[in-house]
PDB file of C-alpha atoms in Angstrom:
ATOM      1  CA  MET A 687      42.249 -28.323  -3.228  1.00 41.00           C
ATOM      2  CA  ASN A 688      43.805 -25.156  -4.666  1.00 45.00           C
ATOM      3  CA  GLN A 689      45.058 -27.093  -7.709  1.00 47.00           C
ATOM      4  CA  VAL A 690      41.513 -28.458  -8.387  1.00 39.00           C
ATOM      5  CA  VAL A 691      40.081 -24.918  -8.298  1.00 37.00           C
ATOM      6  CA  LYS A 692      42.711 -23.737 -10.812  1.00 39.00           C
ATOM      7  CA  ILE A 693      42.011 -26.654 -13.165  1.00 39.00           C
ATOM      8  CA  CYS A 694      38.220 -26.126 -12.971  1.00 38.00           C
ATOM      9  CA  PHE A 695      38.622 -22.364 -13.501  1.00 38.00           C
ATOM     10  CA  GLY A 696      40.882 -22.967 -16.511  1.00 41.00           C
ATOM     11  CA  ALA A 697      38.417 -25.449 -18.058  1.00 39.00           C
ATOM     12  CA  ALA A 698      35.492 -23.070 -17.490  1.00 41.00           C
ATOM     13  CA  LEU A 699      37.447 -20.215 -19.071  1.00 38.00           C
ATOM     14  CA  MET A 700      38.263 -22.321 -22.140  1.00 41.00           C
ATOM     15  CA  VAL A 701      34.616 -23.353 -22.562  1.00 40.00           C
ATOM     16  CA  THR A 702      33.550 -19.720 -22.228  1.00 39.00           C
ATOM     17  CA  LEU A 703      36.114 -18.357 -24.700  1.00 40.00           C
ATOM     18  CA  ALA A 704      35.817 -21.130 -27.313  1.00 41.00           C
ATOM     19  CA  PRO A 705      32.573 -19.785 -28.858  1.00 44.00           C
ATOM     20  CA  ILE A 706      34.019 -16.268 -28.935  1.00 42.00           C
ATOM     21  CA  ALA A 707      37.056 -17.402 -30.917  1.00 41.00           C
ATOM     22  CA  GLN A 708      34.799 -19.109 -33.446  1.00 49.00           C
ATOM     23  CA  ALA A 709      32.187 -16.331 -33.585  1.00 59.00           C
ATOM     24  CA  ASP A 710      31.038 -15.073 -36.941  1.00 69.00           C
ATOM     25  CA  GLU A 711      32.244 -11.643 -37.930  1.00 89.00           C
ATOM     26  CA  PHE A 712      29.823  -8.993 -39.193  1.00 88.00           C
ATOM     27  CA  LYS A 713      30.853  -6.040 -41.360  1.00 88.00           C
ATOM     28  CA  LEU A 714      28.946  -2.949 -42.472  1.00 85.00           C
ATOM     29  CA  SER A 715      28.897  -2.390 -46.228  1.00 83.00           C
ATOM     30  CA  ASN A 716      30.835   0.623 -47.507  1.00 78.00           C
ATOM     31  CA  ASN A 717      28.016   1.934 -49.678  1.00 73.00           C
ATOM     32  CA  GLN A 718      25.115   3.488 -47.763  1.00 73.00           C
ATOM     33  CA  ARG A 719      22.560   5.688 -49.541  1.00 75.00           C
ATOM     34  CA  ILE A 720      20.010   8.248 -48.405  1.00 78.00           C
ATOM     35  CA  SER A 721      17.070   9.615 -50.357  1.00 79.00           C
ATOM     36  CA  CYS A 722      14.604  12.274 -49.299  1.00 81.00           C
ATOM     37  CA  SER A 723      11.304  13.552 -50.650  1.00 81.00           C
ATOM     38  CA  ARG A 724       9.053  16.466 -49.796  1.00 81.00           C
ATOM     39  CA  GLY A 725       5.298  16.788 -49.962  1.00 75.00           C
ATOM     40  CA  LEU A 726       2.664  19.426 -49.328  1.00 69.00           C
ATOM     41  CA  SER A 727      -0.420  18.552 -47.317  1.00 64.00           C
ATOM     42  CA  ALA A 728      -3.711  20.361 -46.829  1.00 66.00           C
ATOM     43  CA  GLY A 729      -3.473  23.370 -44.545  1.00 69.00           C
ATOM     44  CA  LYS A 730       0.003  24.362 -45.720  1.00 79.00           C
ATOM     45  CA  LEU A 731       1.772  21.518 -43.942  1.00 83.00           C
ATOM     46  CA  ASN A 732       5.133  20.381 -45.274  1.00 84.00           C
ATOM     47  CA  THR A 733       6.350  16.804 -44.918  1.00 86.00           C
ATOM     48  CA  ALA A 734       9.887  15.612 -45.583  1.00 85.00           C
ATOM     49  CA  THR A 735      10.675  11.908 -45.560  1.00 87.00           C
ATOM     50  CA  CYS A 736      14.181  10.483 -45.686  1.00 87.00           C
ATOM     51  CA  LYS A 737      15.200   6.829 -45.985  1.00 86.00           C
ATOM     52  CA  SER A 738      18.597   5.263 -45.769  1.00 85.00           C
ATOM     53  CA  TYR A 739      19.749   1.705 -46.395  1.00 85.00           C
ATOM     54  CA  ALA A 740      22.777  -0.235 -45.224  1.00 87.00           C
ATOM     55  CA  TYR A 741      23.875  -3.846 -45.300  1.00 89.00           C
ATOM     56  CA  ILE A 742      25.403  -5.966 -42.545  1.00 90.00           C
ATOM     57  CA  PHE A 743      27.373  -8.929 -43.866  1.00 92.00           C
ATOM     58  CA  ASN A 744      28.536 -12.119 -42.158  1.00 93.00           C
ATOM     59  CA  VAL A 745      32.064 -12.522 -43.565  1.00 93.00           C
ATOM     60  CA  LYS A 746      32.162 -16.213 -42.655  1.00 93.00           C
ATOM     61  CA  THR A 747      28.817 -17.516 -44.001  1.00 93.00           C
ATOM     62  CA  SER A 748      27.974 -14.881 -46.704  1.00 93.00           C
ATOM     63  CA  GLU A 749      24.562 -14.325 -45.115  1.00 93.00           C
ATOM     64  CA  TYR A 750      23.536 -10.672 -44.992  1.00 92.00           C
ATOM     65  CA  PHE A 751      20.927  -8.311 -43.601  1.00 92.00           C
ATOM     66  CA  ARG A 752      19.340  -5.364 -45.416  1.00 89.00           C
ATOM     67  CA  CYS A 753      18.721  -2.551 -42.936  1.00 90.00           C
ATOM     68  CA  GLN A 754      16.530   0.492 -43.466  1.00 87.00           C
ATOM     69  CA  VAL A 755      15.923   3.568 -41.344  1.00 88.00           C
ATOM     70  CA  SER A 756      13.430   6.320 -42.129  1.00 90.00           C
ATOM     71  CA  LEU A 757      12.466   9.667 -40.660  1.00 88.00           C
ATOM     72  CA  ALA A 758       9.335  11.679 -41.522  1.00 90.00           C
ATOM     73  CA  LEU A 759       9.076  15.294 -40.398  1.00 87.00           C
ATOM     74  CA  THR A 760       5.843  17.306 -40.634  1.00 87.00           C
ATOM     75  CA  ARG A 761       5.828  21.043 -39.995  1.00 85.00           C
ATOM     76  CA  ASP A 762       3.865  24.186 -40.716  1.00 82.00           C
ATOM     77  CA  ASN A 763       5.346  27.656 -41.194  1.00 80.00           C
ATOM     78  CA  LYS A 764       6.073  28.076 -37.474  1.00 83.00           C
ATOM     79  CA  GLU A 765       6.916  24.754 -35.827  1.00 87.00           C
ATOM     80  CA  VAL A 766       7.611  21.060 -36.150  1.00 85.00           C
ATOM     81  CA  ILE A 767       4.336  19.216 -35.616  1.00 88.00           C
ATOM     82  CA  ASN A 768       5.358  15.564 -35.845  1.00 88.00           C
ATOM     83  CA  VAL A 769       8.494  13.431 -36.185  1.00 89.00           C
ATOM     84  CA  GLN A 770       8.256   9.707 -36.887  1.00 91.00           C
ATOM     85  CA  THR A 771      11.080   7.201 -37.208  1.00 90.00           C
ATOM     86  CA  ASP A 772      11.132   3.560 -38.214  1.00 90.00           C
ATOM     87  CA  GLY A 773      13.751   0.981 -38.997  1.00 90.00           C
ATOM     88  CA  SER A 774      14.715  -2.664 -38.986  1.00 89.00           C
ATOM     89  CA  CYS A 775      17.018  -5.244 -40.563  1.00 91.00           C
ATOM     90  CA  THR A 776      15.772  -8.129 -42.704  1.00 91.00           C
ATOM     91  CA  ARG A 777      17.743 -11.366 -43.016  1.00 93.00           C
ATOM     92  CA  LYS A 778      18.616 -12.387 -46.572  1.00 90.00           C
ATOM     93  CA  PRO A 779      19.890 -15.773 -47.784  1.00 89.00           C
ATOM     94  CA  ARG A 780      23.511 -16.796 -48.085  1.00 92.00           C
ATOM     95  CA  ILE A 781      25.300 -15.782 -51.263  1.00 93.00           C
ATOM     96  CA  PHE A 782      27.725 -18.732 -51.170  1.00 92.00           C
ATOM     97  CA  GLU A 783      26.823 -22.220 -49.965  1.00 93.00           C
ATOM     98  CA  THR A 784      30.002 -22.895 -47.985  1.00 93.00           C
ATOM     99  CA  ASP A 785      31.735 -21.043 -45.156  1.00 94.00           C
ATOM    100  CA  SER A 786      34.925 -19.144 -45.993  1.00 94.00           C
ATOM    101  CA  SER A 787      36.226 -15.596 -45.621  1.00 93.00           C
ATOM    102  CA  TYR A 788      34.151 -13.184 -47.731  1.00 93.00           C
ATOM    103  CA  SER A 789      34.016  -9.503 -48.684  1.00 92.00           C
ATOM    104  CA  PHE A 790      30.798  -7.699 -49.567  1.00 91.00           C
ATOM    105  CA  ASP A 791      29.294  -4.470 -50.872  1.00 89.00           C
ATOM    106  CA  ALA A 792      25.842  -3.334 -51.963  1.00 88.00           C
ATOM    107  CA  THR A 793      24.034  -0.441 -53.621  1.00 84.00           C
ATOM    108  CA  GLU A 794      20.397   0.686 -53.934  1.00 80.00           C
ATOM    109  CA  THR A 795      18.510   2.022 -56.943  1.00 75.00           C
ATOM    110  CA  GLU A 796      17.327   5.591 -56.863  1.00 66.00           C
ATOM    111  CA  PRO A 797      13.821   6.422 -55.568  1.00 57.00           C
ATOM    112  CA  PRO A 798      10.855   5.076 -57.603  1.00 57.00           C
ATOM    113  CA  ASN A 799      10.231   8.276 -59.550  1.00 52.00           C
ATOM    114  CA  THR A 800      13.556   8.044 -61.399  1.00 48.00           C
ATOM    115  CA  ASN A 801      14.736   4.737 -62.836  1.00 47.00           C
ATOM    116  CA  SER A 802      12.603   2.072 -61.140  1.00 45.00           C
ATOM    117  CA  PHE A 803      10.057   0.459 -63.430  1.00 51.00           C
ATOM    118  CA  PHE A 804       8.116  -1.777 -61.059  1.00 52.00           C
ATOM    119  CA  GLY A 805       7.745   0.039 -57.765  1.00 55.00           C
ATOM    120  CA  PRO A 806      10.205   0.661 -54.967  1.00 61.00           C
ATOM    121  CA  GLY A 807      13.230  -0.349 -57.011  1.00 69.00           C
ATOM    122  CA  GLY A 808      15.873  -2.831 -56.063  1.00 81.00           C
ATOM    123  CA  TYR A 809      19.439  -3.365 -55.029  1.00 85.00           C
ATOM    124  CA  SER A 810      22.577  -5.160 -56.073  1.00 87.00           C
ATOM    125  CA  VAL A 811      25.070  -6.978 -53.894  1.00 88.00           C
ATOM    126  CA  TRP A 812      28.574  -8.194 -54.639  1.00 90.00           C
ATOM    127  CA  ALA A 813      30.448 -10.790 -52.617  1.00 92.00           C
ATOM    128  CA  SER A 814      33.912 -12.229 -53.103  1.00 93.00           C
ATOM    129  CA  ASP A 815      35.806 -15.060 -51.468  1.00 91.00           C
ATOM    130  CA  ASN A 816      38.960 -13.727 -49.807  1.00 91.00           C
ATOM    131  CA  THR A 817      40.656 -17.123 -50.110  1.00 90.00           C
ATOM    132  CA  ALA A 818      39.993 -17.795 -53.819  1.00 88.00           C
ATOM    133  CA  GLN A 819      39.352 -15.964 -57.089  1.00 90.00           C
ATOM    134  CA  LYS A 820      35.581 -16.189 -56.718  1.00 91.00           C
ATOM    135  CA  VAL A 821      33.090 -13.329 -57.145  1.00 92.00           C
ATOM    136  CA  ARG A 822      29.301 -13.436 -57.250  1.00 91.00           C
ATOM    137  CA  GLY A 823      27.025 -10.541 -58.272  1.00 90.00           C
ATOM    138  CA  CYS A 824      23.333 -10.509 -57.335  1.00 89.00           C
ATOM    139  CA  ILE A 825      20.490  -8.204 -58.376  1.00 87.00           C
ATOM    140  CA  THR A 826      17.130  -8.029 -56.599  1.00 86.00           C
ATOM    141  CA  ILE A 827      14.202  -6.011 -57.975  1.00 82.00           C
ATOM    142  CA  SER A 828      10.557  -5.677 -57.070  1.00 75.00           C
ATOM    143  CA  SER A 829       8.316  -7.528 -59.536  1.00 68.00           C
ATOM    144  CA  GLY A 830       5.382  -5.243 -58.775  1.00 67.00           C
ATOM    145  CA  LEU A 831       3.351  -8.379 -57.998  1.00 70.00           C
ATOM    146  CA  GLY A 832       4.168  -8.760 -54.310  1.00 71.00           C
ATOM    147  CA  SER A 833       7.435 -10.690 -54.439  1.00 77.00           C
ATOM    148  CA  ASP A 834      10.984  -9.683 -55.224  1.00 80.00           C
ATOM    149  CA  ILE A 835      12.984 -11.355 -57.982  1.00 82.00           C
ATOM    150  CA  SER A 836      16.596 -12.119 -57.092  1.00 86.00           C
ATOM    151  CA  LYS A 837      19.274 -13.697 -59.277  1.00 89.00           C
ATOM    152  CA  CYS A 838      22.975 -14.254 -58.645  1.00 88.00           C
ATOM    153  CA  LEU A 839      25.701 -14.941 -61.187  1.00 90.00           C
ATOM    154  CA  ASP A 840      29.251 -16.209 -60.703  1.00 91.00           C
ATOM    155  CA  MET A 841      31.783 -14.080 -62.543  1.00 90.00           C
ATOM    156  CA  THR A 842      34.215 -15.640 -64.980  1.00 88.00           C
ATOM    157  CA  PHE A 843      37.791 -14.435 -65.259  1.00 86.00           C
ATOM    158  CA  GLN A 844      39.391 -14.177 -68.692  1.00 85.00           C
TER     159      GLN A 844
END
């Protein structure tokens, strides 16, 4: 009976650990940005809003998530009146069609009042295959018409 318990425990342990060994690996991009703006409201209220973006990348599938966090602070000359925070991550499509071992980085454009022509700006992402000489660059910008435009290009090596 003791031998049966050991065999069943061993089989259960292998079934439990098998998905962990094959689990996808997620990495945080190395290039996070933060931008802040200030505004004056009626009644001498000051508002400061800061936003930051980061990217979480699945190194096996090349799928990624664009994450954003924001904080808005409203105050008068004497005290903080209101603090609001918001944030979430949005799933984006795979960069490569097949599974492999990938590296990734991303960057955001500056806030809309600087170099963005069509609204909130855009971002670029770069992904490379760690097992082959394969690099893909993608740029996504806001069209100003409700949908983003995204294009990727495979790099050639000369």
